[in-house]
Every structure is written in structure tokens, then in C-alpha cells.
Amino acid sequence: MSVVAMKKIRICAMKKDRKEVLEYLQRRGVVEIDSDLHIEDVGEDTDTLSGFCRTDTARLKSQYRKRADTADKALEVLEQYVPEKKGFLAGLEGLGTASDEEMQSIIDKRHWFNRMAAGVIANSAKIDACEVEIARCRRNIEGLAPWMEMDIPINTESTKATRVFIGTLPPDTVADTYCGKIDALCPEIKDRYQITFVSQDKDQACIAAICHKSDGDKLENALRETGFVRIAFFSHRTPDGKVKKYNRKIRDNEKEREDILVKFRKYAAYRDTFKILSDYYRIRADKYEVLGSLMQSERTFIITGTCPENQVESIEKDLNSGFNLYFATEDYGKDEPMPVLLDNPRTFAAGEGVMSSYGLPSRTDIDPCAIMTVCYVVLFGMMLSDAAYGLIVFAVCFALLYKFPKMGQNIAKTLRLFMYCGISTMCWGVLFGGYFGDAVTVVARTFMGRDVTVPALWFTPLDQPMKMLVVSLAIGLVHLFLGLGIKGYQLARRHDWVAVISDVLSWYLLIIGLILMLMPTQMFYSITGISMEFSQTMIYASYVIAGLGALIIVFMSGREKKNPFLRVALGLYDLYNVTGWLSDILSYSRLLALGLATGVIAQVINQMGSMAGSGVFGMIVFVLVFIGGHALNMAINILGAYVHTCRLQYVEFFGKFYDGTGKPFKPFRNNTRYVVFGDKVISDNHKEDLVS
Amino acid sequence: MTFGTVLALLGAVLAVVLAGMGSAYGVGIAGQAASGVVSEDPDKFVKVLLVQLLPGTQGIYGLLVAFIALSKIGVLSGKPMALDLTTGLMMLAACLPIALVGLVSAIHQGRAAVAAIGILAKRPDELAKAMLFPAMVETYAILSLLISILAVNGIPLS
């Protein structure tokens, strides 16, 4: 239950070894490398370090990133055209594995595979082009459809002695009277031309007109005046011939597409190769990024970074045995921010995801993960509080964890958290007597005609909501006091006893005193139904406790101020925080509200299911409503319980003691996307990498 | 049948109707924002769906109170009690907190959810924080739910 202790390390080595040193560190993945190192930070004597500068590796870095992207893109293309058969839960499977030899053989032939990936991308562009072409041809065939009856070439404009006009007229043109219209416009060509209506639809009337050359201009003018537009296709073929040509083109393109798809199906076997290729280039790009941030002189280079204390020794041993270098360590200063790596036992690590969403513990905080995980599980269970739902949540999480042992760390932690939450939900469900709401009672009444109730082990919240409210608030008080206690512990660890008394103990006294004062009153009795008879001494004691707490707060919480009036004024203002405590405690009433919501909606579902009666039909309806309704209820209430438990942790609990300002530890490592890389695989002693 | 029973029924109906209207609005505008995000990046579907659902709880709280009220006055079992005017008014008043606060808080929670979906569009890793802002609004719906339940539960029926 704690944060891993870190040490600063500094390595100064020969430049010729830099790639191997970096590769070693990347493989180990336990050192975070400072990239923004300044010369002044390195040594006391700035002059002797003046020869240091950084190498520009940006070109190589981006080259490798690009190759990783090419492999990724190729994978995407293959996924699009030859989808991999994946289960619904494939996301949980985690990174793949491959033998060292397999990887090595792929990496040795990486240039070849790289070209293959580029080929896949090029082919996908070809498929796109084919599809565009096919669509264009289809569109044109559609456009030619009205002209299919015409048996002369589309762009016929004239013959030896005639002129020909092929085109469209407005859709409202009437074929029988059209010639009369032309005659009226241009009487001198009457009967000296011929107009054929090829087709007519709601968009246009398609015509072909023919006349002697000498009348051509007159006819054209007359046609234009009636709205004639020449055909928009250009071809020396007849419409039929043109359509045939388009169809041939479509067939050709479809064939090409098919051929490429066949190729893709063949390439699909190389999917794993591309994955390894992508990861390989990604690792190298990362390496060059770090390499570019290192300070280097003519012959040497310097690495500074952070390493968990328990790893320092083995790193030092390995480096010293393999290379000729200088290795030094240094402790972190007392208030220096240290990268945070959490190290909790597996059970308590389950809450790390929830906690780090809020923030990681800083140097002065203790790691509250274990305590928070326990609280989370308890509160979540209380909000869902149905034994059957709990069992389902537990079973699903357990099955997933069992089935996918290689899943990513973070998902595994979250699933484990919900698995515990499931157990807790079962316990609270048994205490409050909820099994799919009142399903047992309803089934017994509807289908067996008997009156059965499963008694709650403790009490039924729906029957005694006030009791449940008091229980909720009491749990809230415990939770808040726990948070305050952790604050006290943190302060005590720093030996800040004044703060322990004035910021922690004072509040314990005040709140406990106020509650003791409340207990014997009529109000308390009417809420809880519990009558508390306090002796006069007890009542007196409660005044003293609360008063003492209040006095400490008034005089001590503004202790940083010298001015006594200001100090007391600040103290009084801080005393006003008692309303904050009140609202914090009342906030736990959501335990009651959400718990009731689960139970009541479950009851509504059961009641709706039982409305169809007790026959076979009634049973079928009941089963359907039961499954659908409870699935919905579970989904909504698990979401609600998750959100509101988070809120209670973040706002009420963490608000008492926790900043969450720590920065996460980000080691330089083989940060792969698809495959776990073995230790021995990457060797990279090739000419292309030589950077000066 | 008495006028008191009518008032009590009206209270239950208002709890469902007003809180449900609020939730419908809240889930609706959050759904529009969610659709926008998913159209850009379908992988965020589950995350934005979670945030979209947050303003939906008020409708459920309204249902909850209505259910308790209806079963208390016997409408659910088909034998409504004859309530006097005062008791009917009391039932109506008891249902009002979740009806009104449910309506208003669901609308505002919907707006907060839209903004939270904006967080997810830019920083998909901040789901927990994005969910918290709308959840803050819900506190007041929960408080009014609490009072409605306690009040409905505590009214003596003669």
C-alpha cells in the first residue's frame, strides 16, 4: 500500500554505445528519462560541459513513425476488405505474443514487408478509383436511358446534305403539336424538316431533328426558341454502343477490384507480420525521440532519469558489465516532486483506476488506494443492494477475468473492482432482502398461489426508510471521519502536531460534540424513533466537547496570520465550515435513494410481468418482461451506483485530505500496440541509423 | 371516489410526467451532442452513451415516487381508497418535490452532460471527471426524491 520509492540516476557513457545503452533501458522499461535536461542541471562546473549539445534525430524519428503508420494503415485496409473474425470481447484479449525467432525473421526482412504494406495501401487506392469509375459509368448509363431508341451516333451533327439536331426540349412539350409550333415560328421551312421524338419523361423530351443543310440555321433558331438544348454526351457511338462500352468498363473495373480483393485475402495472412512491423518501428521511433533529447559531446553522452529504488542495483550491474560508463544515483529531495508509481497488493490495486482518474498521490500524501477501494466496494454494494444483481455482476466479471488472463492491466483492475462490488452487493442484498426485488414473492403468488416472502436479514429499507436514512448518514459519518483521520495521519507523519490538533482533532471534537448534543433531543427521536436518555453530566459533557472543538477552530485555524483580529476572523469563517460538514453528511442520503430506486424499479418490473396472469401465456410474458426489465434496471443502476460512489469518494472523502497532484511515472519502454516484444529481438546495427 | 383520491393520483401523475419530461429533454440534448461525437469517432460510443444516460435518472425517480404513491392509495391493486381532501392534498404536496426539481434538474443536468460530452470529444481518457459534473446536478434531484419518499411514506391514510 504505497508509492514506490524512486531514485534519480545519471549515466555518462561513450557515444559509440549510446544506442545499445538506450535499447537496454527501453527493454527493461523501468527508467523515466528526463528530456528537458539543461546543462546547468548536470554539473556544478558549467564550463567543462560547454561542448554538449543535442543531436537532431527528427528526420529519422518521423521516418520510423511514418513506417509504423504505413503498417497501421495497411492493417486498417485489410480490416476493411477482409475483416478478421473477432469475438465481441476481443478488446479484452490483451497484446499478442510471438516467438523470438518469428519476430527476428520478420524484422530481418522488414524492408520487404514495408514495401508490401505500402503495396496494400496503393491497392486500396486503386479499389477506390475502380469504385469511382464504376459509379461514373452507372450514372452515364442511367443518363443515356432515354436515348436508347435512337440508332444514330450521339454526336451526329450533319451528313453530306443534311444537318442533324439531337437534344432535349422542356418536359411539357407536346409531340403532336410541336411541328405546328416550329412552322409558326419559321413558316418558310414548313414540311422541309423532320422531327422524331425519341422519348419523353417528366424531366425532358428527347428529340432528333433533321433537315437540308440550307435550312439548318433557321431550324436551329426555331428549335432554340422552343427551349432546345443539345445533348450533353459526346461520343461517335450510338447510345446503344456507348452503353455497351460503359458496361464493358464496369466489368473491367469490377474484375480489377475482384483481383485486388483476392490479393488482399492473400495479404490477410500477413496481418500479424504487419502488427509486428508496426510495433517494431514504433519502438525505434521512440528510441530516436529519446536519443534526440540527450546531451552529447564529441565522444560521450549523458542520460538523467528516474528509476524505482529496487531496480537501481540490477540496472547498474547490467550496465557496468556491458559497457564502459559512469553510473551515479541520487536521492530525491524532501519536497521535490517525484514521479508516482503505485504498488499495491493485487486486491487493493483494484481501485487504482478510480483513484488515478482523480489524481495520483503527491509526495506528501499517503496512497489512499487500499482504503478507498474498500470504501468504494462497500458504498457501491449499498447503492445497488440486490443479491441477485450482485451475483450477476460478480459472475460476469469473474468469467471475463478467468477467460482473458492476458487482458490489459487497467481493464483487469476495473473488472476486479466490480467483481468485489458484486460480492458486496450480494451481501447488502441479503441484509436488505432484495432478490430481483421481490421476485420470489411475486412468482409464488402468481404461479403457485402461495404467500412466500424472503425475509431481510436486517431490515427492508422500503418499509423503514427512516432507519435506512440514519444508517446511510451514519456510514457517511464513518467515511468522512476516516478521511479526516487520514489527514491527521499525514500531518502526524510530518510531526506537525499543532496542525493535527487544530485542523483534525478540533473537528472530531466539534462534530462528535454536536451529535451528542443532538441525540437526546425530540428531533432526533422523531427522526430515528430511538429515544436517548442522557444524564445531566452527559449533556454537560457534550457541550464541553463541542465547545472545545469550536474554540480550537476559532483561535487556531487562522494561525498563519500575525494580526489577532484577522486570526479570529479567519477562525470564525472556518467554523462556518460546519455547514460544509452537514451537507457532506446529507450527501450520503443518496445511499438510501439509489438503494430504494433499485428495489422499487425491480418491484415495478415484477408486477408488470405478473399482470398477464398465471397460465402458460402469463409465464411466457413474465419471463420476457423479467429478463428485459431486470437487464435494463441493472444497467441503469450499475451506472448510477458507479457515478455516485465515485462522487462520494472524490468530493466528500478525498475533499477531506487528498490533493491528487502527483505526476505519473512514465518509463521509457517498449510501448507496443499489438505484440509483446521479447528481450532479445531488436538489434539495430545498420548503416541507415548512423547519426552524427 | 373522492376528490382527495383524485388529488393524490394527480400528485403521482405529476411526479412521473414532470420528471419524465425533464429527463426526456436532458437525455435528448445530450443525445444530440453524443451523436456528433460518434459521427467523428465511433469508438467513443460507449463513453458518450454513459454520459448521455445521466440525466435519465430523474424520470426514474419520478416513476419511483409515483409507484410508491399509487401502491399506497391502492390504485395499483385496483381498489383505490377514498381519501379526504386534506389527505389528498398532502399526497399531492409530497409528490411535488421530485416532480418540480426533477423537471428542472434534468434539464440542467442535460446541459452539463452536453458539456461533459465535449470533454470526451477532446480528452477521451477523462471519463470519470466528465461524469462527475453532470452527477453534481443530480444531487438535488436525489435530495428531493428523498423528501418525496419520506413524505409519501409518512402520510397516515385513514
PDB file of N, CA, C and O in Angstrom, chain B residues 87-142:
ATOM      1  N   THR B  87     -55.985  14.780   3.085  1.00  0.00           N
ATOM      2  CA  THR B  87     -55.016  13.725   2.809  1.00  0.00           C
ATOM      3  C   THR B  87     -54.612  13.756   1.336  1.00  0.00           C
ATOM      4  O   THR B  87     -53.437  13.608   1.002  1.00  0.00           O
ATOM      5  N   GLY B  88     -55.603  13.978   0.478  1.00  0.00           N
ATOM      6  CA  GLY B  88     -55.290  14.041  -0.949  1.00  0.00           C
ATOM      7  C   GLY B  88     -54.310  15.160  -1.246  1.00  0.00           C
ATOM      8  O   GLY B  88     -53.326  14.979  -1.963  1.00  0.00           O
ATOM      9  N   LEU B  89     -54.569  16.328  -0.650  1.00  0.00           N
ATOM     10  CA  LEU B  89     -53.661  17.464  -0.851  1.00  0.00           C
ATOM     11  C   LEU B  89     -52.270  17.144  -0.324  1.00  0.00           C
ATOM     12  O   LEU B  89     -51.254  17.511  -0.911  1.00  0.00           O
ATOM     13  N   MET B  90     -52.229  16.442   0.807  1.00  0.00           N
ATOM     14  CA  MET B  90     -50.938  16.089   1.389  1.00  0.00           C
ATOM     15  C   MET B  90     -50.164  15.172   0.442  1.00  0.00           C
ATOM     16  O   MET B  90     -48.957  15.347   0.236  1.00  0.00           O
ATOM     17  N   MET B  91     -50.871  14.225  -0.144  1.00  0.00           N
ATOM     18  CA  MET B  91     -50.201  13.323  -1.087  1.00  0.00           C
ATOM     19  C   MET B  91     -49.682  14.109  -2.287  1.00  0.00           C
ATOM     20  O   MET B  91     -48.563  13.888  -2.759  1.00  0.00           O
ATOM     21  N   LEU B  92     -50.516  15.038  -2.757  1.00  0.00           N
ATOM     22  CA  LEU B  92     -50.102  15.857  -3.904  1.00  0.00           C
ATOM     23  C   LEU B  92     -48.844  16.654  -3.564  1.00  0.00           C
ATOM     24  O   LEU B  92     -47.863  16.666  -4.321  1.00  0.00           O
ATOM     25  N   ALA B  93     -48.862  17.294  -2.380  1.00  0.00           N
ATOM     26  CA  ALA B  93     -47.715  18.101  -1.969  1.00  0.00           C
ATOM     27  C   ALA B  93     -46.470  17.238  -1.844  1.00  0.00           C
ATOM     28  O   ALA B  93     -45.371  17.643  -2.220  1.00  0.00           O
ATOM     29  N   ALA B  94     -46.650  16.030  -1.331  1.00  0.00           N
ATOM     30  CA  ALA B  94     -45.498  15.156  -1.125  1.00  0.00           C
ATOM     31  C   ALA B  94     -44.853  14.774  -2.444  1.00  0.00           C
ATOM     32  O   ALA B  94     -43.650  14.543  -2.516  1.00  0.00           O
ATOM     33  N   CYS B  95     -45.657  14.698  -3.485  1.00  0.00           N
ATOM     34  CA  CYS B  95     -45.109  14.312  -4.791  1.00  0.00           C
ATOM     35  C   CYS B  95     -44.417  15.482  -5.486  1.00  0.00           C
ATOM     36  O   CYS B  95     -43.639  15.283  -6.423  1.00  0.00           O
ATOM     37  N   LEU B  96     -44.710  16.708  -5.073  1.00  0.00           N
ATOM     38  CA  LEU B  96     -44.205  17.867  -5.817  1.00  0.00           C
ATOM     39  C   LEU B  96     -42.684  18.012  -5.830  1.00  0.00           C
ATOM     40  O   LEU B  96     -42.130  18.391  -6.868  1.00  0.00           O
ATOM     41  N   PRO B  97     -41.969  17.745  -4.708  1.00  0.00           N
ATOM     42  CA  PRO B  97     -40.515  17.964  -4.787  1.00  0.00           C
ATOM     43  C   PRO B  97     -39.876  17.244  -5.976  1.00  0.00           C
ATOM     44  O   PRO B  97     -39.190  17.871  -6.780  1.00  0.00           O
ATOM     45  N   ILE B  98     -40.111  15.956  -6.114  1.00  0.00           N
ATOM     46  CA  ILE B  98     -39.436  15.236  -7.201  1.00  0.00           C
ATOM     47  C   ILE B  98     -39.997  15.664  -8.551  1.00  0.00           C
ATOM     48  O   ILE B  98     -39.279  15.707  -9.546  1.00  0.00           O
ATOM     49  N   ALA B  99     -41.288  16.039  -8.579  1.00  0.00           N
ATOM     50  CA  ALA B  99     -41.852  16.472  -9.858  1.00  0.00           C
ATOM     51  C   ALA B  99     -41.161  17.739 -10.355  1.00  0.00           C
ATOM     52  O   ALA B  99     -40.645  17.780 -11.467  1.00  0.00           O
ATOM     53  N   LEU B 100     -41.088  18.763  -9.483  1.00  0.00           N
ATOM     54  CA  LEU B 100     -40.543  20.055  -9.931  1.00  0.00           C
ATOM     55  C   LEU B 100     -39.025  20.023 -10.036  1.00  0.00           C
ATOM     56  O   LEU B 100     -38.453  20.393 -11.055  1.00  0.00           O
ATOM     57  N   VAL B 101     -38.365  19.559  -8.964  1.00  0.00           N
ATOM     58  CA  VAL B 101     -36.894  19.530  -9.005  1.00  0.00           C
ATOM     59  C   VAL B 101     -36.426  18.538 -10.076  1.00  0.00           C
ATOM     60  O   VAL B 101     -35.434  18.777 -10.754  1.00  0.00           O
ATOM     61  N   GLY B 102     -37.191  17.467 -10.237  1.00  0.00           N
ATOM     62  CA  GLY B 102     -36.842  16.517 -11.290  1.00  0.00           C
ATOM     63  C   GLY B 102     -36.857  17.182 -12.652  1.00  0.00           C
ATOM     64  O   GLY B 102     -35.919  17.043 -13.436  1.00  0.00           O
ATOM     65  N   LEU B 103     -37.899  17.947 -12.912  1.00  0.00           N
ATOM     66  CA  LEU B 103     -38.011  18.642 -14.207  1.00  0.00           C
ATOM     67  C   LEU B 103     -36.827  19.583 -14.444  1.00  0.00           C
ATOM     68  O   LEU B 103     -36.111  19.486 -15.438  1.00  0.00           O
ATOM     69  N   VAL B 104     -36.600  20.467 -13.474  1.00  0.00           N
ATOM     70  CA  VAL B 104     -35.575  21.496 -13.675  1.00  0.00           C
ATOM     71  C   VAL B 104     -34.176  20.894 -13.659  1.00  0.00           C
ATOM     72  O   VAL B 104     -33.330  21.215 -14.501  1.00  0.00           O
ATOM     73  N   SER B 105     -33.932  19.985 -12.699  1.00  0.00           N
ATOM     74  CA  SER B 105     -32.564  19.467 -12.591  1.00  0.00           C
ATOM     75  C   SER B 105     -32.210  18.603 -13.795  1.00  0.00           C
ATOM     76  O   SER B 105     -31.064  18.604 -14.241  1.00  0.00           O
ATOM     77  N   ALA B 106     -33.196  17.898 -14.352  1.00  0.00           N
ATOM     78  CA  ALA B 106     -32.878  17.070 -15.525  1.00  0.00           C
ATOM     79  C   ALA B 106     -32.500  17.937 -16.711  1.00  0.00           C
ATOM     80  O   ALA B 106     -31.588  17.603 -17.470  1.00  0.00           O
ATOM     81  N   ILE B 107     -33.160  19.071 -16.849  1.00  0.00           N
ATOM     82  CA  ILE B 107     -32.814  19.979 -17.954  1.00  0.00           C
ATOM     83  C   ILE B 107     -31.385  20.488 -17.785  1.00  0.00           C
ATOM     84  O   ILE B 107     -30.568  20.441 -18.701  1.00  0.00           O
ATOM     85  N   HIS B 108     -31.078  20.928 -16.555  1.00  0.00           N
ATOM     86  CA  HIS B 108     -29.732  21.453 -16.341  1.00  0.00           C
ATOM     87  C   HIS B 108     -28.684  20.360 -16.396  1.00  0.00           C
ATOM     88  O   HIS B 108     -27.575  20.568 -16.881  1.00  0.00           O
ATOM     89  N   GLN B 109     -29.055  19.186 -15.899  1.00  0.00           N
ATOM     90  CA  GLN B 109     -28.107  18.091 -15.971  1.00  0.00           C
ATOM     91  C   GLN B 109     -27.840  17.718 -17.433  1.00  0.00           C
ATOM     92  O   GLN B 109     -26.725  17.374 -17.802  1.00  0.00           O
ATOM     93  N   GLY B 110     -28.893  17.832 -18.248  1.00  0.00           N
ATOM     94  CA  GLY B 110     -28.708  17.570 -19.676  1.00  0.00           C
ATOM     95  C   GLY B 110     -27.706  18.539 -20.278  1.00  0.00           C
ATOM     96  O   GLY B 110     -26.816  18.138 -21.029  1.00  0.00           O
ATOM     97  N   ARG B 111     -27.787  19.801 -19.890  1.00  0.00           N
ATOM     98  CA  ARG B 111     -26.832  20.780 -20.427  1.00  0.00           C
ATOM     99  C   ARG B 111     -25.423  20.479 -19.955  1.00  0.00           C
ATOM    100  O   ARG B 111     -24.457  20.559 -20.713  1.00  0.00           O
ATOM    101  N   ALA B 112     -25.318  20.121 -18.654  1.00  0.00           N
ATOM    102  CA  ALA B 112     -23.989  19.769 -18.140  1.00  0.00           C
ATOM    103  C   ALA B 112     -23.465  18.531 -18.872  1.00  0.00           C
ATOM    104  O   ALA B 112     -22.268  18.426 -19.156  1.00  0.00           O
ATOM    105  N   ALA B 113     -24.373  17.602 -19.203  1.00  0.00           N
ATOM    106  CA  ALA B 113     -23.946  16.389 -19.913  1.00  0.00           C
ATOM    107  C   ALA B 113     -23.445  16.731 -21.309  1.00  0.00           C
ATOM    108  O   ALA B 113     -22.465  16.156 -21.788  1.00  0.00           O
ATOM    109  N   VAL B 114     -24.089  17.691 -21.957  1.00  0.00           N
ATOM    110  CA  VAL B 114     -23.622  18.125 -23.286  1.00  0.00           C
ATOM    111  C   VAL B 114     -22.181  18.624 -23.183  1.00  0.00           C
ATOM    112  O   VAL B 114     -21.309  18.237 -23.966  1.00  0.00           O
ATOM    113  N   ALA B 115     -21.928  19.455 -22.157  1.00  0.00           N
ATOM    114  CA  ALA B 115     -20.572  19.978 -21.988  1.00  0.00           C
ATOM    115  C   ALA B 115     -19.601  18.848 -21.671  1.00  0.00           C
ATOM    116  O   ALA B 115     -18.474  18.823 -22.157  1.00  0.00           O
ATOM    117  N   ALA B 116     -20.075  17.892 -20.851  1.00  0.00           N
ATOM    118  CA  ALA B 116     -19.195  16.770 -20.489  1.00  0.00           C
ATOM    119  C   ALA B 116     -18.860  15.934 -21.708  1.00  0.00           C
ATOM    120  O   ALA B 116     -17.747  15.428 -21.844  1.00  0.00           O
ATOM    121  N   ILE B 117     -19.810  15.800 -22.622  1.00  0.00           N
ATOM    122  CA  ILE B 117     -19.544  15.069 -23.861  1.00  0.00           C
ATOM    123  C   ILE B 117     -18.486  15.818 -24.673  1.00  0.00           C
ATOM    124  O   ILE B 117     -17.649  15.221 -25.342  1.00  0.00           O
ATOM    125  N   GLY B 118     -18.515  17.160 -24.530  1.00  0.00           N
ATOM    126  CA  GLY B 118     -17.444  17.960 -25.145  1.00  0.00           C
ATOM    127  C   GLY B 118     -16.078  17.595 -24.583  1.00  0.00           C
ATOM    128  O   GLY B 118     -15.093  17.524 -25.315  1.00  0.00           O
ATOM    129  N   ILE B 119     -16.017  17.346 -23.269  1.00  0.00           N
ATOM    130  CA  ILE B 119     -14.746  16.904 -22.677  1.00  0.00           C
ATOM    131  C   ILE B 119     -14.301  15.611 -23.342  1.00  0.00           C
ATOM    132  O   ILE B 119     -13.154  15.457 -23.753  1.00  0.00           O
ATOM    133  N   LEU B 120     -15.244  14.680 -23.465  1.00  0.00           N
ATOM    134  CA  LEU B 120     -14.884  13.361 -24.002  1.00  0.00           C
ATOM    135  C   LEU B 120     -14.430  13.457 -25.454  1.00  0.00           C
ATOM    136  O   LEU B 120     -13.587  12.685 -25.903  1.00  0.00           O
ATOM    137  N   ALA B 121     -15.009  14.413 -26.193  1.00  0.00           N
ATOM    138  CA  ALA B 121     -14.602  14.549 -27.590  1.00  0.00           C
ATOM    139  C   ALA B 121     -13.131  14.906 -27.674  1.00  0.00           C
ATOM    140  O   ALA B 121     -12.413  14.420 -28.539  1.00  0.00           O
ATOM    141  N   LYS B 122     -12.685  15.764 -26.733  1.00  0.00           N
ATOM    142  CA  LYS B 122     -11.292  16.197 -26.800  1.00  0.00           C
ATOM    143  C   LYS B 122     -10.377  15.304 -25.991  1.00  0.00           C
ATOM    144  O   LYS B 122      -9.250  15.051 -26.372  1.00  0.00           O
ATOM    145  N   ARG B 123     -10.838  14.861 -24.828  1.00  0.00           N
ATOM    146  CA  ARG B 123      -9.983  14.035 -23.958  1.00  0.00           C
ATOM    147  C   ARG B 123     -10.743  12.796 -23.526  1.00  0.00           C
ATOM    148  O   ARG B 123     -11.330  12.744 -22.449  1.00  0.00           O
ATOM    149  N   PRO B 124     -10.698  11.769 -24.362  1.00  0.00           N
ATOM    150  CA  PRO B 124     -11.497  10.583 -24.072  1.00  0.00           C
ATOM    151  C   PRO B 124     -11.077   9.851 -22.799  1.00  0.00           C
ATOM    152  O   PRO B 124     -11.840   9.051 -22.282  1.00  0.00           O
ATOM    153  N   ASP B 125      -9.889  10.141 -22.274  1.00  0.00           N
ATOM    154  CA  ASP B 125      -9.460   9.428 -21.069  1.00  0.00           C
ATOM    155  C   ASP B 125     -10.077   9.985 -19.801  1.00  0.00           C
ATOM    156  O   ASP B 125      -9.972   9.382 -18.739  1.00  0.00           O
ATOM    157  N   GLU B 126     -10.703  11.144 -19.892  1.00  0.00           N
ATOM    158  CA  GLU B 126     -11.189  11.792 -18.676  1.00  0.00           C
ATOM    159  C   GLU B 126     -12.649  11.457 -18.395  1.00  0.00           C
ATOM    160  O   GLU B 126     -13.421  12.310 -17.978  1.00  0.00           O
ATOM    161  N   LEU B 127     -13.015  10.201 -18.594  1.00  0.00           N
ATOM    162  CA  LEU B 127     -14.411   9.814 -18.422  1.00  0.00           C
ATOM    163  C   LEU B 127     -14.902  10.090 -17.008  1.00  0.00           C
ATOM    164  O   LEU B 127     -15.995  10.631 -16.812  1.00  0.00           O
ATOM    165  N   ALA B 128     -14.094   9.729 -16.019  1.00  0.00           N
ATOM    166  CA  ALA B 128     -14.554   9.870 -14.635  1.00  0.00           C
ATOM    167  C   ALA B 128     -14.863  11.326 -14.321  1.00  0.00           C
ATOM    168  O   ALA B 128     -15.896  11.640 -13.730  1.00  0.00           O
ATOM    169  N   LYS B 129     -13.960  12.217 -14.755  1.00  0.00           N
ATOM    170  CA  LYS B 129     -14.196  13.632 -14.467  1.00  0.00           C
ATOM    171  C   LYS B 129     -15.402  14.142 -15.244  1.00  0.00           C
ATOM    172  O   LYS B 129     -16.207  14.913 -14.728  1.00  0.00           O
ATOM    173  N   ALA B 130     -15.512  13.709 -16.489  1.00  0.00           N
ATOM    174  CA  ALA B 130     -16.631  14.162 -17.317  1.00  0.00           C
ATOM    175  C   ALA B 130     -17.963  13.730 -16.710  1.00  0.00           C
ATOM    176  O   ALA B 130     -18.957  14.448 -16.791  1.00  0.00           O
ATOM    177  N   MET B 131     -17.993  12.575 -16.071  1.00  0.00           N
ATOM    178  CA  MET B 131     -19.250  12.106 -15.499  1.00  0.00           C
ATOM    179  C   MET B 131     -19.595  12.855 -14.214  1.00  0.00           C
ATOM    180  O   MET B 131     -20.757  12.937 -13.823  1.00  0.00           O
ATOM    181  N   LEU B 132     -18.561  13.373 -13.571  1.00  0.00           N
ATOM    182  CA  LEU B 132     -18.808  13.998 -12.266  1.00  0.00           C
ATOM    183  C   LEU B 132     -19.614  15.285 -12.368  1.00  0.00           C
ATOM    184  O   LEU B 132     -20.469  15.552 -11.542  1.00  0.00           O
ATOM    185  N   PHE B 133     -19.337  16.077 -13.395  1.00  0.00           N
ATOM    186  CA  PHE B 133     -20.016  17.380 -13.461  1.00  0.00           C
ATOM    187  C   PHE B 133     -21.529  17.229 -13.583  1.00  0.00           C
ATOM    188  O   PHE B 133     -22.272  17.865 -12.841  1.00  0.00           O
ATOM    189  N   PRO B 134     -22.019  16.403 -14.495  1.00  0.00           N
ATOM    190  CA  PRO B 134     -23.473  16.196 -14.511  1.00  0.00           C
ATOM    191  C   PRO B 134     -23.969  15.550 -13.215  1.00  0.00           C
ATOM    192  O   PRO B 134     -25.068  15.858 -12.746  1.00  0.00           O
ATOM    193  N   ALA B 135     -23.139  14.673 -12.621  1.00  0.00           N
ATOM    194  CA  ALA B 135     -23.582  13.990 -11.405  1.00  0.00           C
ATOM    195  C   ALA B 135     -23.795  14.970 -10.258  1.00  0.00           C
ATOM    196  O   ALA B 135     -24.616  14.742  -9.371  1.00  0.00           O
ATOM    197  N   MET B 136     -23.042  16.075 -10.280  1.00  0.00           N
ATOM    198  CA  MET B 136     -23.221  17.094  -9.239  1.00  0.00           C
ATOM    199  C   MET B 136     -24.646  17.628  -9.244  1.00  0.00           C
ATOM    200  O   MET B 136     -25.252  17.844  -8.207  1.00  0.00           O
ATOM    201  N   VAL B 137     -25.178  17.862 -10.443  1.00  0.00           N
ATOM    202  CA  VAL B 137     -26.530  18.405 -10.558  1.00  0.00           C
ATOM    203  C   VAL B 137     -27.536  17.433  -9.958  1.00  0.00           C
ATOM    204  O   VAL B 137     -28.509  17.828  -9.326  1.00  0.00           O
ATOM    205  N   GLU B 138     -27.266  16.164 -10.155  1.00  0.00           N
ATOM    206  CA  GLU B 138     -28.212  15.145  -9.745  1.00  0.00           C
ATOM    207  C   GLU B 138     -28.437  15.119  -8.231  1.00  0.00           C
ATOM    208  O   GLU B 138     -29.489  14.704  -7.758  1.00  0.00           O
ATOM    209  N   THR B 139     -27.428  15.587  -7.488  1.00  0.00           N
ATOM    210  CA  THR B 139     -27.556  15.632  -6.034  1.00  0.00           C
ATOM    211  C   THR B 139     -28.914  16.198  -5.610  1.00  0.00           C
ATOM    212  O   THR B 139     -29.572  15.660  -4.729  1.00  0.00           O
ATOM    213  N   TYR B 140     -29.344  17.275  -6.275  1.00  0.00           N
ATOM    214  CA  TYR B 140     -30.562  17.952  -5.825  1.00  0.00           C
ATOM    215  C   TYR B 140     -31.810  17.150  -6.187  1.00  0.00           C
ATOM    216  O   TYR B 140     -32.788  17.170  -5.453  1.00  0.00           O
ATOM    217  N   ALA B 141     -31.721  16.415  -7.291  1.00  0.00           N
ATOM    218  CA  ALA B 141     -32.826  15.505  -7.597  1.00  0.00           C
ATOM    219  C   ALA B 141     -32.915  14.422  -6.535  1.00  0.00           C
ATOM    220  O   ALA B 141     -33.999  14.045  -6.093  1.00  0.00           O
ATOM    221  N   ILE B 142     -31.744  13.958  -6.087  1.00  0.00           N
ATOM    222  CA  ILE B 142     -31.742  12.910  -5.065  1.00  0.00           C
ATOM    223  C   ILE B 142     -32.316  13.438  -3.761  1.00  0.00           C
ATOM    224  O   ILE B 142     -33.105  12.759  -3.092  1.00  0.00           O
TER     225      ILE B 142
END
